[in-house]
């Protein structure tokens, strides 16, 4: 559905934000996973035609988005990582404003969709409140609502769950899964769990390059049977994929064909393991699975 | 370490960098743009320092205050900063000191730039450097401390950037108003309106300017002025140092700032209704809907801004105040019964465009970046709205605001008219305000283009600031950019007047505005394609000029070139640089002709046909050239005005011709040389065409209501013209011309036989025609008058030679004519009212007095014409007087006027028939004493004769005030009255001097001296010089009186005038 070829973006200060990106993304939910500064937001903005690339092509269906940005915008729902709101405007008025800009001209349709979205994002009770006074989570939900206005075929969401409490996060997940059947929802986040929960397809990005992309299961499969978990650091630290804590105690995720230490027990591989593998091994040591 | 930290922060702030660019630029513009060539460099330097402080420091502090004192608050860093282990006092103190030092450093930089600029002009002087450092230490430093402390206090107190901007802008404006009311010499039109206010400001002036200005009154000429302050000054500075400390302490005691945004209470939310299903809605974007919504949003956003609300509220009052404060003002001691035209002229030419332009710059900034400021830019940019629609919505919102601004201006003006009981003519409002609105709209649209294309608001703002600098400062002139198109988004349209409305420049409006409209549309189209959609994310490298943009730009280019060609064709020497270059080249190529024998013009036979509606005048001229030299002449140099070629030129004898097109000079070589005493006839034909792309200016214009053509410099000249010689020393040096002997008349003509000049007088015969509805006028006696083919004809002939300063007119038929002895006196005015009769009376009085006491008028006819407000308020040519209609015919004396300005002016211009056109001409090196200063003497005599000594004394008092005011602002070394070139010397000081001479010597002696002067120097004798008058006068008085005459006319000590004034009082 979305085809990206040889996409490069260089900033005025010489920073190469995107380097020769090639991606073929299908319908449904797609995760874009990468550490901070990997180029996720730049890629999102470029896909949303906010930023022009140095070279490359982007096609969404039949649309060459670089040549026909307006055609893409009429099918686009966009939630940037950071956004603000106009002062002195209620949530409803802001959504109405965005609806008109998106081309929803019929008043009945405007009202119906806005009210639906307010309910779906749990903002109905504050619809007439000044949106500038919203807390971070409420504002994020407003952002999601505005992105869903109209009939977007491409939804680009940069860190959509940022600031949401667990319940709202789950609610958003449910909503996104429900609406993703005939749309492409590109979800950018550094929270691996979100992508693992939602996205059948994922692209890993680091230092402006796509380091891996494909179905989530296919990315995890090579690791199955090789992931170990240990409360102690093994003697061979090169097997350590990640170090985290649970109840204040360290937990090491290890990659090894054999049991790396006595305390290690075999566990099911996750996308997070693949993510850390890509960050720590493939990039630095040219390790391959 | 903390200081270093603060500096590191400031060094990264664009506003600081902008200040480092703008402030030196402003200092340079001031230093270059103010004052003239003089020798009182130290006084000029100090005035420049004062100007920089008062114009720049409040704005600088206002701009810096938020980034220094409110940065934690505006960037949500408060909590991070407040928890650091640093005491609030230290934090505030560091910031205070750093901002104070930054402001002081910038001021020092400005002062040094001014010092260097003046040093380049006057050479290095240690005293100037000392004054610079003194000014910095005692004027700038306390002021910087005070304004920084004020910034600190307001930031702590209000925590709002907008409020800080508003406070400092208001302070800046308030100070300018106060300075103008207390006689600040750097503000045009400023005078001491209230002694009480002036005295208060000596202590309360935050810059210490007023106590220094107070000392200028006591500066003795040619002595080192005391520029280093007095007790008042030092007290003032001490007061502000203490005030700065007090404000700082007060600001520290204020409670620390808190978050002003109250988030909604975190009450438990209801679970979402998950049964509701997301339903898509088919979107069909429509440009009109989007445009309407975006425009509405932009307008609402702008109108909800506190700053804008404040400005709009104050706007009506500013306009009301501006109109009311001068609606009846004609000139000092003179008022008019105002109409809406006068009311609107108070604002539509300066206040409204100037303040409006700055306001538009602010609004365009706000409306262009509000999406980014509210972090909505990406959301909006991702919607299916074309960039053109985004820009158009901003432009439409801006148009709405401009309309609102015009409406408020109109309301303010009409209210003022109602209060002033003015003659309200509502039709004037849309006509005049729409012109201002269009100009502001175009400017706003151009600003929008910058903000749409430039990704950085600062860069876009810098472009806009550059345009405003070019429009409203002398910068463009200093950079040599004198083309009229540098007045961006405007035309050279002149204010309307009661005589002929907008006729002076109506024709220029649409050619210029058409160009600006076409250019603006082309640039807006381009901006629509190159817009960053307010995100600032578009990559410039990928911008390509589309075909449609290229076509638009091409059309704009063609329109511009076409306009430029018209401008150049109509006035090839349009700028002072070009004129100077022409004059230099003229001298370089033709200076040798100055010593070559050339015939003089002894008679001019002129057929002049005015076509006022078509805007042209056809001249067929026949010169009688007479060889009055002792040599034979074989070559003639004939020149003409560069913009008006000679269509036909022929001599009555055989000759060959060579034409220098560049310098508009013909060299005619005679087949048979012209022997001494013989004559030859030169026939020429030319057509003066009124420029359509330039406003009508004196001394040549042909317009439907009034036409005036002075012969020089339009008509062909014979021989080298010394008038064209560049006289400025530096200019001559620049163009490689040899220095001129520019000795003063008091030196040059110190001996009686030093003058070898001769009169340039001619006889003149004119047949003039114009439209049937008008009267054709020329100098000389009216021989006959007739109508033919729906045109009016008149034949005039001078019975004797007159000064070679021919002029022809076409004016309305309304005339008041009276016979006075043997002279026919006529007053031509649109209406024959009491003022017309008063002008007639002034002419009669002057003719009578001059005939009785000095010498009778030479001619048989004298015309006084009411003219539109173009050129000087009064001007005289032989047998012709022109007086501004508004001042001479519509104005009346103010209630507090002790004399009548209309009568005074008419007497003055009539007196020029003797002083200027009888004596006072023929000696190029002499200055204006015999012309202007002696005409001032006649004013005194005749006002006393007509209205009594009290009225005469009122005139003296008025001129004394004018003189004192001018002296405060003047940095020119005082010269002897006979050498004077400054207006306040030639007119005001002359009045005071002659008042004293009348008092000490009496009118009999003065008129006797003038009679003798006429006997010895009247045409055809050797022309008189100013020194001839001094010698003649001294020959009639005793030694003590001679000393007085020397002191007053040849001395430079003006204290003598003050002493005598004190005795009088």
CSV table of N, CA and C in Angstrom, one decimal, chain A residues 23-112:
chain,number,residue,atom,x,y,z
A,23,UNK,N,11.1,0.7,1.8
A,23,UNK,CA,10.1,0.0,2.6
A,23,UNK,C,8.9,-0.3,1.7
A,24,UNK,N,8.3,-1.4,1.9
A,24,UNK,CA,7.0,-1.7,1.2
A,24,UNK,C,6.1,-2.1,2.4
A,25,UNK,N,5.1,-1.2,2.7
A,25,UNK,CA,4.3,-1.4,3.8
A,25,UNK,C,2.9,-1.9,3.4
A,26,UNK,N,2.3,-2.9,4.0
A,26,UNK,CA,1.0,-3.4,3.7
A,26,UNK,C,-0.1,-2.7,4.4
A,27,UNK,N,-1.3,-3.0,4.1
A,27,UNK,CA,-2.5,-2.5,4.8
A,27,UNK,C,-2.5,-3.1,6.3
A,28,UNK,N,-3.1,-2.3,7.2
A,28,UNK,CA,-3.1,-2.8,8.6
A,28,UNK,C,-2.2,-2.0,9.4
A,29,UNK,N,-1.9,-2.5,10.5
A,29,UNK,CA,-1.0,-1.7,11.4
A,29,UNK,C,0.4,-2.0,11.3
A,30,UNK,N,1.2,-1.0,11.1
A,30,UNK,CA,2.6,-1.2,10.9
A,30,UNK,C,3.4,-0.4,12.0
A,31,UNK,N,4.3,-1.0,12.6
A,31,UNK,CA,5.1,-0.3,13.7
A,31,UNK,C,6.4,0.1,13.1
A,32,UNK,N,6.7,1.3,13.5
A,32,UNK,CA,8.1,1.8,13.2
A,32,UNK,C,8.8,2.0,14.5
A,33,UNK,N,9.8,1.2,14.6
A,33,UNK,CA,10.5,1.0,15.9
A,33,UNK,C,11.9,1.5,15.8
A,34,UNK,N,12.3,2.3,16.8
A,34,UNK,CA,13.7,2.8,16.8
A,34,UNK,C,13.9,3.6,18.0
A,35,UNK,N,15.2,3.7,18.4
A,35,UNK,CA,15.6,4.5,19.5
A,35,UNK,C,15.4,6.0,19.3
A,36,UNK,N,15.5,6.8,20.3
A,36,UNK,CA,15.4,8.3,20.1
A,36,UNK,C,16.5,8.7,19.1
A,37,UNK,N,16.0,9.6,18.2
A,37,UNK,CA,17.0,10.2,17.3
A,37,UNK,C,17.3,9.3,16.1
A,38,UNK,N,16.5,8.2,16.0
A,38,UNK,CA,16.8,7.2,14.9
A,38,UNK,C,16.3,7.8,13.5
A,39,UNK,N,15.4,8.7,13.6
A,39,UNK,CA,14.8,9.2,12.3
A,39,UNK,C,13.4,8.9,12.1
A,40,UNK,N,12.7,8.4,13.2
A,40,UNK,CA,11.3,8.0,13.1
A,40,UNK,C,10.5,9.3,12.7
A,41,UNK,N,10.6,10.3,13.5
A,41,UNK,CA,9.8,11.5,13.3
A,41,UNK,C,10.0,12.1,11.9
A,42,UNK,N,11.3,12.1,11.5
A,42,UNK,CA,11.6,12.7,10.2
A,42,UNK,C,10.9,11.9,9.1
A,43,UNK,N,11.0,10.6,9.3
A,43,UNK,CA,10.3,9.7,8.3
A,43,UNK,C,8.8,10.0,8.3
A,44,UNK,N,8.2,10.1,9.5
A,44,UNK,CA,6.8,10.3,9.6
A,44,UNK,C,6.4,11.7,8.9
A,45,UNK,N,7.2,12.7,9.2
A,45,UNK,CA,6.9,14.0,8.6
A,45,UNK,C,7.1,14.0,7.1
A,46,UNK,N,8.1,13.2,6.6
A,46,UNK,CA,8.3,13.1,5.2
A,46,UNK,C,7.1,12.4,4.5
A,47,UNK,N,6.7,11.3,5.2
A,47,UNK,CA,5.6,10.6,4.6
A,47,UNK,C,4.3,11.4,4.6
A,48,UNK,N,4.2,12.3,5.6
A,48,UNK,CA,3.0,13.2,5.7
A,48,UNK,C,3.1,14.4,4.8
A,49,UNK,N,4.2,14.5,4.0
A,49,UNK,CA,4.4,15.6,3.0
A,49,UNK,C,4.7,16.9,3.8
A,50,UNK,N,5.1,16.8,5.0
A,50,UNK,CA,5.5,18.1,5.7
A,50,UNK,C,6.9,18.5,5.4
A,51,UNK,N,7.7,17.5,5.0
A,51,UNK,CA,9.1,17.7,4.8
A,51,UNK,C,9.4,17.1,3.4
A,52,UNK,N,10.3,17.8,2.7
A,52,UNK,CA,10.7,17.3,1.4
A,52,UNK,C,12.0,16.6,1.4
A,53,UNK,N,12.0,15.4,0.8
A,53,UNK,CA,13.3,14.6,0.9
A,53,UNK,C,14.3,15.1,-0.1
A,54,UNK,N,15.6,14.8,0.1
A,54,UNK,CA,16.6,15.1,-0.9
A,54,UNK,C,16.4,14.3,-2.2
A,55,UNK,N,16.1,13.0,-2.0
A,55,UNK,CA,15.8,12.2,-3.2
A,55,UNK,C,14.9,11.0,-2.7
A,56,UNK,N,14.4,10.3,-3.7
A,56,UNK,CA,13.6,9.1,-3.3
A,56,UNK,C,12.2,9.3,-3.8
A,57,UNK,N,11.4,8.2,-3.7
A,57,UNK,CA,10.0,8.2,-4.1
A,57,UNK,C,9.2,7.7,-3.0
A,58,UNK,N,8.0,8.2,-2.9
A,58,UNK,CA,7.0,7.6,-2.0
A,58,UNK,C,5.7,7.5,-2.8
A,59,UNK,N,5.2,6.3,-2.8
A,59,UNK,CA,3.9,6.1,-3.4
A,59,UNK,C,2.9,5.5,-2.4
A,60,UNK,N,1.7,6.1,-2.3
A,60,UNK,CA,0.7,5.5,-1.5
A,60,UNK,C,-0.4,5.1,-2.4
A,61,UNK,N,-0.5,3.8,-2.6
A,61,UNK,CA,-1.5,3.3,-3.6
A,61,UNK,C,-1.0,3.8,-5.0
A,62,UNK,N,-1.9,4.5,-5.7
A,62,UNK,CA,-1.5,5.1,-7.0
A,62,UNK,C,-0.9,6.5,-6.9
A,63,UNK,N,-0.9,7.0,-5.7
A,63,UNK,CA,-0.5,8.4,-5.5
A,63,UNK,C,1.0,8.5,-5.3
A,64,UNK,N,1.6,9.4,-6.2
A,64,UNK,CA,3.0,9.7,-6.0
A,64,UNK,C,3.0,10.9,-5.0
A,65,UNK,N,3.2,10.7,-3.8
A,65,UNK,CA,2.9,11.7,-2.8
A,65,UNK,C,3.8,12.9,-2.9
A,66,UNK,N,5.0,12.8,-3.5
A,66,UNK,CA,5.9,13.9,-3.6
A,66,UNK,C,5.4,14.9,-4.7
A,67,UNK,N,4.7,14.3,-5.7
A,67,UNK,CA,4.2,15.1,-6.7
A,67,UNK,C,2.8,15.6,-6.5
A,68,UNK,N,2.1,14.7,-5.7
A,68,UNK,CA,0.6,15.1,-5.5
A,68,UNK,C,0.4,15.1,-4.0
A,69,UNK,N,1.0,16.0,-3.3
A,69,UNK,CA,0.8,16.0,-1.8
A,69,UNK,C,-0.6,16.2,-1.4
A,70,UNK,N,-1.4,17.0,-2.2
A,70,UNK,CA,-2.7,17.3,-1.8
A,70,UNK,C,-3.6,16.0,-1.9
A,71,UNK,N,-3.3,15.1,-2.8
A,71,UNK,CA,-4.0,13.9,-3.0
A,71,UNK,C,-3.8,13.0,-1.7
A,72,UNK,N,-2.5,13.0,-1.2
A,72,UNK,CA,-2.3,12.2,0.0
A,72,UNK,C,-3.0,12.9,1.2
A,73,UNK,N,-2.8,14.2,1.3
A,73,UNK,CA,-3.4,14.9,2.5
A,73,UNK,C,-4.9,14.6,2.6
A,74,UNK,N,-5.6,14.4,1.5
A,74,UNK,CA,-7.0,14.2,1.6
A,74,UNK,C,-7.3,12.8,2.1
A,75,UNK,N,-6.3,11.9,2.2
A,75,UNK,CA,-6.5,10.6,2.8
A,75,UNK,C,-5.7,10.4,4.0
A,76,UNK,N,-5.2,11.4,4.6
A,76,UNK,CA,-4.3,11.3,5.7
A,76,UNK,C,-4.9,11.7,7.0
A,77,UNK,N,-4.5,10.9,8.0
A,77,UNK,CA,-4.8,11.3,9.4
A,77,UNK,C,-3.4,11.4,10.1
A,78,UNK,N,-3.1,12.5,10.7
A,78,UNK,CA,-1.8,12.6,11.2
A,78,UNK,C,-1.8,13.1,12.7
A,79,UNK,N,-1.0,12.4,13.4
A,79,UNK,CA,-0.8,12.8,14.8
A,79,UNK,C,0.7,12.9,15.1
A,80,UNK,N,1.2,14.2,15.2
A,80,UNK,CA,2.6,14.3,15.4
A,80,UNK,C,3.0,14.0,16.8
A,81,UNK,N,4.3,14.0,17.0
A,81,UNK,CA,4.8,13.6,18.4
A,81,UNK,C,4.5,14.8,19.3
A,82,UNK,N,4.7,16.0,18.9
A,82,UNK,CA,4.4,17.2,19.7
A,82,UNK,C,3.4,18.0,19.0
A,83,UNK,N,2.4,18.4,19.6
A,83,UNK,CA,1.5,19.4,19.0
A,83,UNK,C,0.8,20.2,20.1
A,84,UNK,N,0.3,21.3,19.7
A,84,UNK,CA,-0.3,22.2,20.6
A,84,UNK,C,-1.8,22.5,20.2
A,85,UNK,N,-2.4,23.4,20.8
A,85,UNK,CA,-3.8,23.8,20.5
A,85,UNK,C,-3.9,25.3,20.5
A,86,UNK,N,-4.9,25.7,19.8
A,86,UNK,CA,-5.2,27.2,19.9
A,86,UNK,C,-5.7,27.6,21.3
A,87,UNK,N,-5.3,28.7,21.7
A,87,UNK,CA,-5.9,29.1,23.0
A,87,UNK,C,-7.4,29.5,22.9
A,88,UNK,N,-8.0,29.5,23.9
A,88,UNK,CA,-9.4,30.0,24.0
A,88,UNK,C,-10.4,29.2,23.1
A,89,UNK,N,-10.1,27.9,22.9
A,89,UNK,CA,-11.0,27.2,22.0
A,89,UNK,C,-11.3,25.9,22.7
A,90,UNK,N,-12.6,25.5,22.6
A,90,UNK,CA,-13.1,24.3,23.2
A,90,UNK,C,-12.6,23.1,22.4
A,91,UNK,N,-12.7,21.9,23.0
A,91,UNK,CA,-12.3,20.7,22.3
A,91,UNK,C,-13.2,20.5,21.0
A,92,UNK,N,-14.5,20.7,21.2
A,92,UNK,CA,-15.4,20.5,20.1
A,92,UNK,C,-15.1,21.5,19.0
A,93,UNK,N,-14.9,22.8,19.3
A,93,UNK,CA,-14.6,23.8,18.3
A,93,UNK,C,-13.3,23.5,17.6
A,94,UNK,N,-12.3,23.0,18.3
A,94,UNK,CA,-11.1,22.6,17.6
A,94,UNK,C,-11.3,21.5,16.6
A,95,UNK,N,-12.1,20.5,17.1
A,95,UNK,CA,-12.3,19.3,16.2
A,95,UNK,C,-13.2,19.8,15.0
A,96,UNK,N,-14.1,20.7,15.2
A,96,UNK,CA,-14.9,21.3,14.1
A,96,UNK,C,-14.0,22.0,13.1
A,97,UNK,N,-13.0,22.7,13.6
A,97,UNK,CA,-12.1,23.5,12.8
A,97,UNK,C,-11.3,22.5,11.9
A,98,UNK,N,-10.8,21.4,12.5
A,98,UNK,CA,-10.0,20.4,11.8
A,98,UNK,C,-10.9,19.7,10.8
A,99,UNK,N,-12.2,19.5,11.2
A,99,UNK,CA,-13.1,18.8,10.3
A,99,UNK,C,-13.3,19.6,9.0
A,100,UNK,N,-13.5,20.8,9.2
A,100,UNK,CA,-13.7,21.7,8.0
A,100,UNK,C,-12.5,21.7,7.1
A,101,UNK,N,-11.3,21.8,7.7
A,101,UNK,CA,-10.1,21.8,6.9
A,101,UNK,C,-9.9,20.5,6.2
A,102,UNK,N,-10.4,19.4,6.8
A,102,UNK,CA,-10.2,18.1,6.2
A,102,UNK,C,-11.3,17.9,5.1
A,103,UNK,N,-12.2,18.8,5.0
A,103,UNK,CA,-13.2,18.7,3.9
A,103,UNK,C,-14.6,18.1,4.3
A,104,UNK,N,-14.8,18.0,5.6
A,104,UNK,CA,-16.2,17.5,6.1
A,104,UNK,C,-17.1,18.8,6.2
A,105,UNK,N,-17.9,18.9,5.1
A,105,UNK,CA,-18.6,20.2,5.0
A,105,UNK,C,-20.0,20.1,5.5
A,106,UNK,N,-20.6,18.9,5.5
A,106,UNK,CA,-22.0,18.7,6.0
A,106,UNK,C,-22.1,18.8,7.5
A,107,UNK,N,-22.9,19.7,8.0
A,107,UNK,CA,-23.0,19.9,9.4
A,107,UNK,C,-23.4,18.7,10.2
A,108,UNK,N,-24.3,18.0,9.6
A,108,UNK,CA,-24.8,16.8,10.3
A,108,UNK,C,-23.7,15.8,10.5
A,109,UNK,N,-22.9,15.6,9.4
A,109,UNK,CA,-21.8,14.7,9.4
A,109,UNK,C,-20.7,15.1,10.3
A,110,UNK,N,-20.5,16.5,10.3
A,110,UNK,CA,-19.5,17.0,11.3
A,110,UNK,C,-19.9,16.7,12.7
A,111,UNK,N,-21.1,16.9,13.0
A,111,UNK,CA,-21.6,16.7,14.4
A,111,UNK,C,-21.5,15.2,14.8
A,112,UNK,N,-22.0,14.4,13.8
A,112,UNK,CA,-22.0,13.0,14.1
A,112,UNK,C,-20.6,12.4,14.4
